[in-house]
PDB file of C-alpha atoms in Angstrom:
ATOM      1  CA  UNK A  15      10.563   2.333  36.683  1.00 55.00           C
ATOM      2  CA  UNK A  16      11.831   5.515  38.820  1.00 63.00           C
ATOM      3  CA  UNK A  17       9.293   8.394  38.731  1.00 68.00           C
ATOM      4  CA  UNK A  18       9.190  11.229  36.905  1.00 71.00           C
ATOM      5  CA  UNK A  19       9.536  13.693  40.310  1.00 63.00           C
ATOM      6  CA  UNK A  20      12.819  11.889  41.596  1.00 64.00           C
ATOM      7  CA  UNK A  21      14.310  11.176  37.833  1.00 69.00           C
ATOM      8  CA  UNK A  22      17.627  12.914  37.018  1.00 56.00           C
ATOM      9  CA  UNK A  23      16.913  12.730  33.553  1.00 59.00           C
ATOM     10  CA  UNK A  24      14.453  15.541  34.041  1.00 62.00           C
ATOM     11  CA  UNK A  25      17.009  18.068  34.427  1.00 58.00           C
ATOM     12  CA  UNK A  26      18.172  17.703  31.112  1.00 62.00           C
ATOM     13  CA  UNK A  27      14.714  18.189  29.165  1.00 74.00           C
ATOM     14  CA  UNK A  28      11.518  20.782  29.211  1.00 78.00           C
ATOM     15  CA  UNK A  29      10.524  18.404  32.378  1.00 82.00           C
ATOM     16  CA  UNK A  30      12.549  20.363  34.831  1.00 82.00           C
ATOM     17  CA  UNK A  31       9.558  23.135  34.249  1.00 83.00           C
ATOM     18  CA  UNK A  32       6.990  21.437  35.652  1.00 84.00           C
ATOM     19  CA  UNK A  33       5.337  21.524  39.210  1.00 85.00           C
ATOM     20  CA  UNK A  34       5.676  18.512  41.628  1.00 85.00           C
ATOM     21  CA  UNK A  35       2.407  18.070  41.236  1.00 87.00           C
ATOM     22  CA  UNK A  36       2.311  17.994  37.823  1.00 84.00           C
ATOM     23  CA  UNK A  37       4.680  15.704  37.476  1.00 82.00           C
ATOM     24  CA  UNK A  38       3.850  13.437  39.726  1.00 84.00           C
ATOM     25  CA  UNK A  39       0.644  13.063  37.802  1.00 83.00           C
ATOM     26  CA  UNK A  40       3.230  12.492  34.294  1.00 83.00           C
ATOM     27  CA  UNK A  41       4.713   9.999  36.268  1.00 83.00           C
ATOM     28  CA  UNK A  42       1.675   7.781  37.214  1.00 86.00           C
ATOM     29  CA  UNK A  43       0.215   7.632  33.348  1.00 86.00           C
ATOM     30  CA  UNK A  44       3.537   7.498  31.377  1.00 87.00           C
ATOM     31  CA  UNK A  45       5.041   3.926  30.440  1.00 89.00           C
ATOM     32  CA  UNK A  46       8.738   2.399  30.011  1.00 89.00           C
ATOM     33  CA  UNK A  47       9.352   1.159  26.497  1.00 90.00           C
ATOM     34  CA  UNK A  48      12.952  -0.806  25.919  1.00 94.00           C
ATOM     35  CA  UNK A  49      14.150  -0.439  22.345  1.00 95.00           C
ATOM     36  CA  UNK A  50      17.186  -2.909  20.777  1.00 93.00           C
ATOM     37  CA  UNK A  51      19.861  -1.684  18.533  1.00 89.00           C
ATOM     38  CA  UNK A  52      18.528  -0.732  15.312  1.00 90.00           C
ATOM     39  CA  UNK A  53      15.299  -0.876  16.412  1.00 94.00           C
ATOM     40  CA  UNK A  54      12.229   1.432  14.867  1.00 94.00           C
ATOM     41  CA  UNK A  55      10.984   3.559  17.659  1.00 94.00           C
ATOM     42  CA  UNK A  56       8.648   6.064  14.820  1.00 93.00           C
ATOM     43  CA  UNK A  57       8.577   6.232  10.982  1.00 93.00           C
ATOM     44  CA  UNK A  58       8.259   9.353   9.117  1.00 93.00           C
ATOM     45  CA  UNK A  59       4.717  10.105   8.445  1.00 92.00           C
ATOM     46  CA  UNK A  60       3.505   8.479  11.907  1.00 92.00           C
ATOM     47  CA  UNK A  61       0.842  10.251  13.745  1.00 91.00           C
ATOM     48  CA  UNK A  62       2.502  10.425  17.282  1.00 89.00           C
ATOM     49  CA  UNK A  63       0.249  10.123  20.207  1.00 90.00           C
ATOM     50  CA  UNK A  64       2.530  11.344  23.035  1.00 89.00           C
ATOM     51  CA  UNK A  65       6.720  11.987  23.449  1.00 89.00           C
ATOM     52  CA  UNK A  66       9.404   9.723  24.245  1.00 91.00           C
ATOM     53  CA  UNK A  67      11.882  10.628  26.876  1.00 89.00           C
ATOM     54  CA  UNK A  68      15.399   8.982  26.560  1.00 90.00           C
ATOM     55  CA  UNK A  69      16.019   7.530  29.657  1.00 89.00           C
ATOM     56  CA  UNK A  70      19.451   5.883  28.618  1.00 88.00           C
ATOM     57  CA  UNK A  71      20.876   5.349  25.323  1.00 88.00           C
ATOM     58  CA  UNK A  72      21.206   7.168  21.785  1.00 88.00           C
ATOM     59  CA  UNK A  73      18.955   7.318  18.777  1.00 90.00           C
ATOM     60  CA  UNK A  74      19.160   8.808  15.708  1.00 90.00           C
ATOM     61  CA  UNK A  75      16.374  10.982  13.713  1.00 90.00           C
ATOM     62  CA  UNK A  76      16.508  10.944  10.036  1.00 90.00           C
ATOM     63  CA  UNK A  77      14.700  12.370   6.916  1.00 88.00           C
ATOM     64  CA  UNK A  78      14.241  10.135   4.118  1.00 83.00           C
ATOM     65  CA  UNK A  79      15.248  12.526   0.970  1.00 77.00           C
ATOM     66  CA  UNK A  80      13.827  12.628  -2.674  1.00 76.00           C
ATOM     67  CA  UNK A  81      16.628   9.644  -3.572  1.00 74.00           C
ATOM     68  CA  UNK A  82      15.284   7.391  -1.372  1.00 73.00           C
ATOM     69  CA  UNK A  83      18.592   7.481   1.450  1.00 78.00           C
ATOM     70  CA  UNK A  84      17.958   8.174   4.853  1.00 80.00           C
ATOM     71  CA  UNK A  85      19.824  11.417   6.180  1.00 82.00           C
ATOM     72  CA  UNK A  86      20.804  11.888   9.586  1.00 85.00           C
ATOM     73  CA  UNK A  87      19.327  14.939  11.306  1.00 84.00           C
ATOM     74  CA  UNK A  88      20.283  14.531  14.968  1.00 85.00           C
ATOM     75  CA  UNK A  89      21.349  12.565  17.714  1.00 87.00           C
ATOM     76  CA  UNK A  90      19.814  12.507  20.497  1.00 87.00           C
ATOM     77  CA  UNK A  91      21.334  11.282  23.712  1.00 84.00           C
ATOM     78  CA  UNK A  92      19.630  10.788  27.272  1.00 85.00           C
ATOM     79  CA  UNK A  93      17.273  13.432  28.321  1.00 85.00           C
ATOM     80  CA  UNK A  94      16.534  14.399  24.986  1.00 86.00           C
ATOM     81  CA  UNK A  95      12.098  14.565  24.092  1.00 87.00           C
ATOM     82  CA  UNK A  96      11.497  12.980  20.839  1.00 89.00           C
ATOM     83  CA  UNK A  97       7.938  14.077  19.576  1.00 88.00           C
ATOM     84  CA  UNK A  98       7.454  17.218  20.629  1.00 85.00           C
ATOM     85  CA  UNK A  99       7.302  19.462  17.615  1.00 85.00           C
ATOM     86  CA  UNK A 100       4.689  16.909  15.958  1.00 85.00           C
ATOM     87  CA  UNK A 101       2.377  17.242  19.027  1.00 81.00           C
ATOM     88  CA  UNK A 102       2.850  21.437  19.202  1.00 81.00           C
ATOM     89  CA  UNK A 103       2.215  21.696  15.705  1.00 84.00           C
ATOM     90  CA  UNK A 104      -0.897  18.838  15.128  1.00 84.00           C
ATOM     91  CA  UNK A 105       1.335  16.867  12.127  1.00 87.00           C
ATOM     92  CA  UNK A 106       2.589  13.433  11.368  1.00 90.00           C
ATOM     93  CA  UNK A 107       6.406  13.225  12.176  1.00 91.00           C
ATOM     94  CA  UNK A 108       8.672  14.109   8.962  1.00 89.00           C
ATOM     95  CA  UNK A 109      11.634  12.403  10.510  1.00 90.00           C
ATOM     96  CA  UNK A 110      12.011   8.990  11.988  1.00 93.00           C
ATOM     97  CA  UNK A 111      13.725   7.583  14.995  1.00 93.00           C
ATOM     98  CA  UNK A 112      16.018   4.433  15.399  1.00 92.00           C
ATOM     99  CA  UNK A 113      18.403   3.269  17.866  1.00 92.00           C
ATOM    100  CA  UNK A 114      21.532   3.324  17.856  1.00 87.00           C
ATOM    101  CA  UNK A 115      22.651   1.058  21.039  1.00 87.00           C
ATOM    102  CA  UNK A 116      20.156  -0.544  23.594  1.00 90.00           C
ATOM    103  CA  UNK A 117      17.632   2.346  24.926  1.00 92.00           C
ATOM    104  CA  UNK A 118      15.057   2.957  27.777  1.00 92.00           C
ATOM    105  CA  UNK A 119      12.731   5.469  27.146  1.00 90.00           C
ATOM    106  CA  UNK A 120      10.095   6.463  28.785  1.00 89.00           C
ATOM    107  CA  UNK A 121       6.446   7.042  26.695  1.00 91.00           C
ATOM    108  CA  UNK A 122       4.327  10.093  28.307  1.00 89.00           C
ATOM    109  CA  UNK A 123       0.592  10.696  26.374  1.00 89.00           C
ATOM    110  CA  UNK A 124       0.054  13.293  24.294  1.00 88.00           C
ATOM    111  CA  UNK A 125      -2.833  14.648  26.908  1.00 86.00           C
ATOM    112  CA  UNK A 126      -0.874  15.122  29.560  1.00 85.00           C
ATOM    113  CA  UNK A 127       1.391  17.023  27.804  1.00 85.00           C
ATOM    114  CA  UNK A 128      -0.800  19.264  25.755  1.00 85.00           C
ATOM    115  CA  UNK A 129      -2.122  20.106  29.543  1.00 85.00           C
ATOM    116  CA  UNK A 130       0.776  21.124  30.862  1.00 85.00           C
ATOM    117  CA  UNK A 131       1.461  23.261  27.677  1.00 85.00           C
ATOM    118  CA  UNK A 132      -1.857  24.766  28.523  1.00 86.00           C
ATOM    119  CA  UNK A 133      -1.451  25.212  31.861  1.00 88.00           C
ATOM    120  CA  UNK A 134       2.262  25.769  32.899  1.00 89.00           C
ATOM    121  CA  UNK A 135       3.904  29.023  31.118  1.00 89.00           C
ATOM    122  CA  UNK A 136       7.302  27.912  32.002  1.00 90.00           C
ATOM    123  CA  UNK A 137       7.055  24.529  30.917  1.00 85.00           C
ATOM    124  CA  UNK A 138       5.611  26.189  27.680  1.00 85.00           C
ATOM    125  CA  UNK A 139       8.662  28.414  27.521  1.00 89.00           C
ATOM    126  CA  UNK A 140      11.079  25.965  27.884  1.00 87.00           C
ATOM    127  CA  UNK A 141       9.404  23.571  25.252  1.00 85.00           C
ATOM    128  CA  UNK A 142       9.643  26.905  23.003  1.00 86.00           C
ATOM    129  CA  UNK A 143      12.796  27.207  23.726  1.00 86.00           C
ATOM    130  CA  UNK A 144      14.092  23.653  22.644  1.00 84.00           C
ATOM    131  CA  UNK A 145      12.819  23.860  19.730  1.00 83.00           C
ATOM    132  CA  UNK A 146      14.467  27.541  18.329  1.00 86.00           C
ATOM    133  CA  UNK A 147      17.706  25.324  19.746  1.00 85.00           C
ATOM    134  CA  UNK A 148      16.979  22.874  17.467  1.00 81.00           C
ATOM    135  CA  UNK A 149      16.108  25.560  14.404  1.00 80.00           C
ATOM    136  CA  UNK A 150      19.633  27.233  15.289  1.00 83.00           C
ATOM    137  CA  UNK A 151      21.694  23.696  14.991  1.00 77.00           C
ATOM    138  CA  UNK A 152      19.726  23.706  11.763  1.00 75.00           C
ATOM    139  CA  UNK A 153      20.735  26.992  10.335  1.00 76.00           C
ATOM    140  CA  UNK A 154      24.308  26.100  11.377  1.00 74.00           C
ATOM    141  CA  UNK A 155      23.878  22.913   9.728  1.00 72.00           C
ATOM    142  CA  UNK A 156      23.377  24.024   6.335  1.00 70.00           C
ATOM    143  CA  UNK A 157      25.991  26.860   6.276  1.00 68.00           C
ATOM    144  CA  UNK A 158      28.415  24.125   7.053  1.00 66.00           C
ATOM    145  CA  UNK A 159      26.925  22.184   4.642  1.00 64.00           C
ATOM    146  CA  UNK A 160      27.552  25.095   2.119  1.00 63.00           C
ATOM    147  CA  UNK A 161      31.113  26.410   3.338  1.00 71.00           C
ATOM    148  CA  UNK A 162      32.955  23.130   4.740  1.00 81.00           C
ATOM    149  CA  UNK A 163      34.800  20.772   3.026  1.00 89.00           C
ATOM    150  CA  UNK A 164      33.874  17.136   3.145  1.00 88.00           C
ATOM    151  CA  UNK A 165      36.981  16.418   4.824  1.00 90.00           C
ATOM    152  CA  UNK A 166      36.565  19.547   7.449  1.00 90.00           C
ATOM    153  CA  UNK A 167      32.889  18.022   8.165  1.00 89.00           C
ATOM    154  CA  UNK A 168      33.632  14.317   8.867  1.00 91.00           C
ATOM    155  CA  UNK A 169      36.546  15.666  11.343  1.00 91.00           C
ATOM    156  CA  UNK A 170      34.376  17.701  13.103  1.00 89.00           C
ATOM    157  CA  UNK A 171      31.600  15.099  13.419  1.00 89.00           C
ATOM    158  CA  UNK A 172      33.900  12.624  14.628  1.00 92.00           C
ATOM    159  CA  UNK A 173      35.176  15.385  17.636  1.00 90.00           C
ATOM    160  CA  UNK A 174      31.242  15.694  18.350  1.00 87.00           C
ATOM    161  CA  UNK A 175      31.104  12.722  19.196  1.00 88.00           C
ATOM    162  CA  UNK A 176      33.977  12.090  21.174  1.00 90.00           C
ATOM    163  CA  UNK A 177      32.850  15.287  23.125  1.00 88.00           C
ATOM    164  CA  UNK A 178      29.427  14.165  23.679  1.00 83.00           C
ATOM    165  CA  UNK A 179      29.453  10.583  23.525  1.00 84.00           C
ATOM    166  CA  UNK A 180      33.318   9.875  25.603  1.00 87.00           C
ATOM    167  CA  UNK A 181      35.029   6.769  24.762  1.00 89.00           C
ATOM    168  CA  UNK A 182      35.101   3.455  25.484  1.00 89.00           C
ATOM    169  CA  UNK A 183      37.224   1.334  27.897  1.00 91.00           C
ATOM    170  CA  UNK A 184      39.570   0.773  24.990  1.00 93.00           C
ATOM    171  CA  UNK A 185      39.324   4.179  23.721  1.00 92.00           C
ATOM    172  CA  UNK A 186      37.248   3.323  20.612  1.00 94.00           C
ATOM    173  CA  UNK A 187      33.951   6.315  20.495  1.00 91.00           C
ATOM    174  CA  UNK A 188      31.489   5.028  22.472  1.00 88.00           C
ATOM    175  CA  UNK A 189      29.180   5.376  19.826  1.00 86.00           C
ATOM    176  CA  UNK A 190      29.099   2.841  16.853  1.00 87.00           C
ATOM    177  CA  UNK A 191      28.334   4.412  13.837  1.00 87.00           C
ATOM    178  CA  UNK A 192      28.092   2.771  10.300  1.00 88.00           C
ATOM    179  CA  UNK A 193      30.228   4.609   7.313  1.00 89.00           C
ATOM    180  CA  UNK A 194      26.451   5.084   6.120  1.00 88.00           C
ATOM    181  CA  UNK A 195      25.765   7.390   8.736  1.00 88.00           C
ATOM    182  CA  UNK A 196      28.909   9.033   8.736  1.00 88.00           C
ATOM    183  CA  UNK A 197      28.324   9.797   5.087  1.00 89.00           C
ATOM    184  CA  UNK A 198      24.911  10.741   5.870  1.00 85.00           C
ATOM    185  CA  UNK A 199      25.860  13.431   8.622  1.00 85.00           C
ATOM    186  CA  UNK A 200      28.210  14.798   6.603  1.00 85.00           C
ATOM    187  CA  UNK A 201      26.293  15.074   3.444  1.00 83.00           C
ATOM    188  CA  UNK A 202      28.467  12.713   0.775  1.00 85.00           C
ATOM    189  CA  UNK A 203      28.497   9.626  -0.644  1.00 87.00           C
ATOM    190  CA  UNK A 204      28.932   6.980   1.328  1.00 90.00           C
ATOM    191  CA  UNK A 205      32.145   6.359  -1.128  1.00 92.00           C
ATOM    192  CA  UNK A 206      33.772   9.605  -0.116  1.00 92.00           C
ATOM    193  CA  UNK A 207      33.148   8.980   3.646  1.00 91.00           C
ATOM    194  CA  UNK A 208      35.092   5.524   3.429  1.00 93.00           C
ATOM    195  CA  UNK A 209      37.722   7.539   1.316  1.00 94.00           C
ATOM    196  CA  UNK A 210      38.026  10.464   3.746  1.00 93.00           C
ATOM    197  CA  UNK A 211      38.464   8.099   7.220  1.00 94.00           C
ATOM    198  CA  UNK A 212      41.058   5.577   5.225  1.00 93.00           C
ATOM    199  CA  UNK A 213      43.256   9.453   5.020  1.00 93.00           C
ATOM    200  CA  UNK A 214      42.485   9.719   8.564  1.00 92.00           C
ATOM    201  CA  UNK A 215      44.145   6.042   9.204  1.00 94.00           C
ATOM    202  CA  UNK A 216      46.816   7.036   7.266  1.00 93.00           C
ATOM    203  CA  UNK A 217      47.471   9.867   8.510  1.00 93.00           C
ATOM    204  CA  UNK A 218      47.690   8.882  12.051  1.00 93.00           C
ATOM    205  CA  UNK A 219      44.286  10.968  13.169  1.00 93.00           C
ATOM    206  CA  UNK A 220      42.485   7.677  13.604  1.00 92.00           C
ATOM    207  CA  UNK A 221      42.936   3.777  13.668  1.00 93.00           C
ATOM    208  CA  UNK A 222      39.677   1.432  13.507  1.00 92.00           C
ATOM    209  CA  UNK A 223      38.715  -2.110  14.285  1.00 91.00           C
ATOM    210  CA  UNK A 224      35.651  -3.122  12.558  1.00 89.00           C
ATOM    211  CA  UNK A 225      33.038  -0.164  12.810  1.00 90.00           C
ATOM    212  CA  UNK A 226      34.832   0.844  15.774  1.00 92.00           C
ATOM    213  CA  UNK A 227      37.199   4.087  15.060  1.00 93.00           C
ATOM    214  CA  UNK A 228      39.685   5.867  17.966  1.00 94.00           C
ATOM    215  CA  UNK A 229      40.734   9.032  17.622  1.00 93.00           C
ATOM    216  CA  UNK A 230      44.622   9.353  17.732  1.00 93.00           C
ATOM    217  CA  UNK A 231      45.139  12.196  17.477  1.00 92.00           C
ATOM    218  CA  UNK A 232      42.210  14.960  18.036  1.00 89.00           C
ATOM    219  CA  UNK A 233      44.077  18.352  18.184  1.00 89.00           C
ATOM    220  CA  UNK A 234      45.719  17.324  14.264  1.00 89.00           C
ATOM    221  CA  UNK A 235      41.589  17.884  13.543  1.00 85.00           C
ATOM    222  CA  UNK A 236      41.538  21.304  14.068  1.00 82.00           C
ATOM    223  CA  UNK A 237      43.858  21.782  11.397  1.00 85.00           C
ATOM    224  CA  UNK A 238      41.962  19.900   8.177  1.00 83.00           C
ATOM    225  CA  UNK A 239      40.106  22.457   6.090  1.00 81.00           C
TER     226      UNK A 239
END
């Protein structure tokens, strides 16, 4: 397990903020946790003791809503700090986390990170930071929600990920996402998701094997309202 002073990763979280000393001292208390596809790493309602850096992989949070479905929130790639906002604020986690391919994380206590909160101003910043991010992809969330077509909303999701996540060696998104989550990104049944990519197929804008989809033909996206 590399440490926390020489990782890469660091440079894509609140991490970068903190002192070599400080996080040396992360480094010799935090622990490596390997998570399988699928797998649980929280449940809503948990009381989280510490933060989980992603180290490789993806995971998805989710908020279980009033009719009992799981809605995707977020995903969050490598670098990303699952936990935080529970530990700032003192709650149990509304949202839960699950992966969505094979993932290392690393597990750093909630302790050590409450001292560095305490202690580092720029590490406190950043955190601060991250989180009115996270409130602003909200906001921009739910006016898309509101203004978008279904259509317009599964087309851009499926560009997100091709931007963020690249492609496989066949071309296929490197991420595998069920028509579930699809639906549940985009806010629709899971009925209208299944309709909506089958146009896609048709259309020539995709072609799928399996769960896998390709995007033929990404700049005809930009067009679908």
């Amino acid at each position: 397990m590399s440490k926390c002073e020489s990782c890469i990763v660091k440079e894509f979280n609140s991490l970068k903020s903190l002192t070599r000393d400080e996080l040396m001292r992360v480094s010799a208390c935090k622990t490596g946790k390997i998570y399988s596809k699928g797998q649980v790493i929280f449940e809503e309602g948990e009381t989280l003791n510490g933060v989980y850096c992603v180290k490789d992989g993806v995971c998805k949070l989710t908020k279980l809503s009033e009719n009992g479905k799981d809605q995707v929130v977020k995903l969050v790639v490598k670098g990303g700090l699952l936990g935080k906002r529970s530990l700032v604020s003192e709650q149990k986690t509304n949202l839960s986390a699950v992966a969505l391919n094979d993932m290392e994380m690393c597990f750093i206590p909630k302790s050590e990170i409450m001292a560095d909160l305490e202690k580092n101003p720029k590490f406190t910043m950043d955190v601060l930071k991250k989180m009115a991010d996270d409130l602003k992809a909200s906001d921009v969330s739910l006016v898309n929600m509101a203004q978008k077509s279904v259509k317009k909303r599964t087309a851009e999701i499926l560009m997100y990920v091709h931007d963020n996540f690249g492609i496989d060696h066949e071309g296929y998104l490197s991420i595998v996402l069920s028509r579930e989550d699809y639906a549940s990104i985009v806010g629709t049944a899971t009925e209208s998701a299944i309709r909506i990519l089958s146009q896609f197929k048709k259309q020539g804008l995709i072609s799928t094997s399996g769960k896998r989809i390709k995007i033929e033909d990404y700049s005809g996206f930009k067009w679908i309202e």
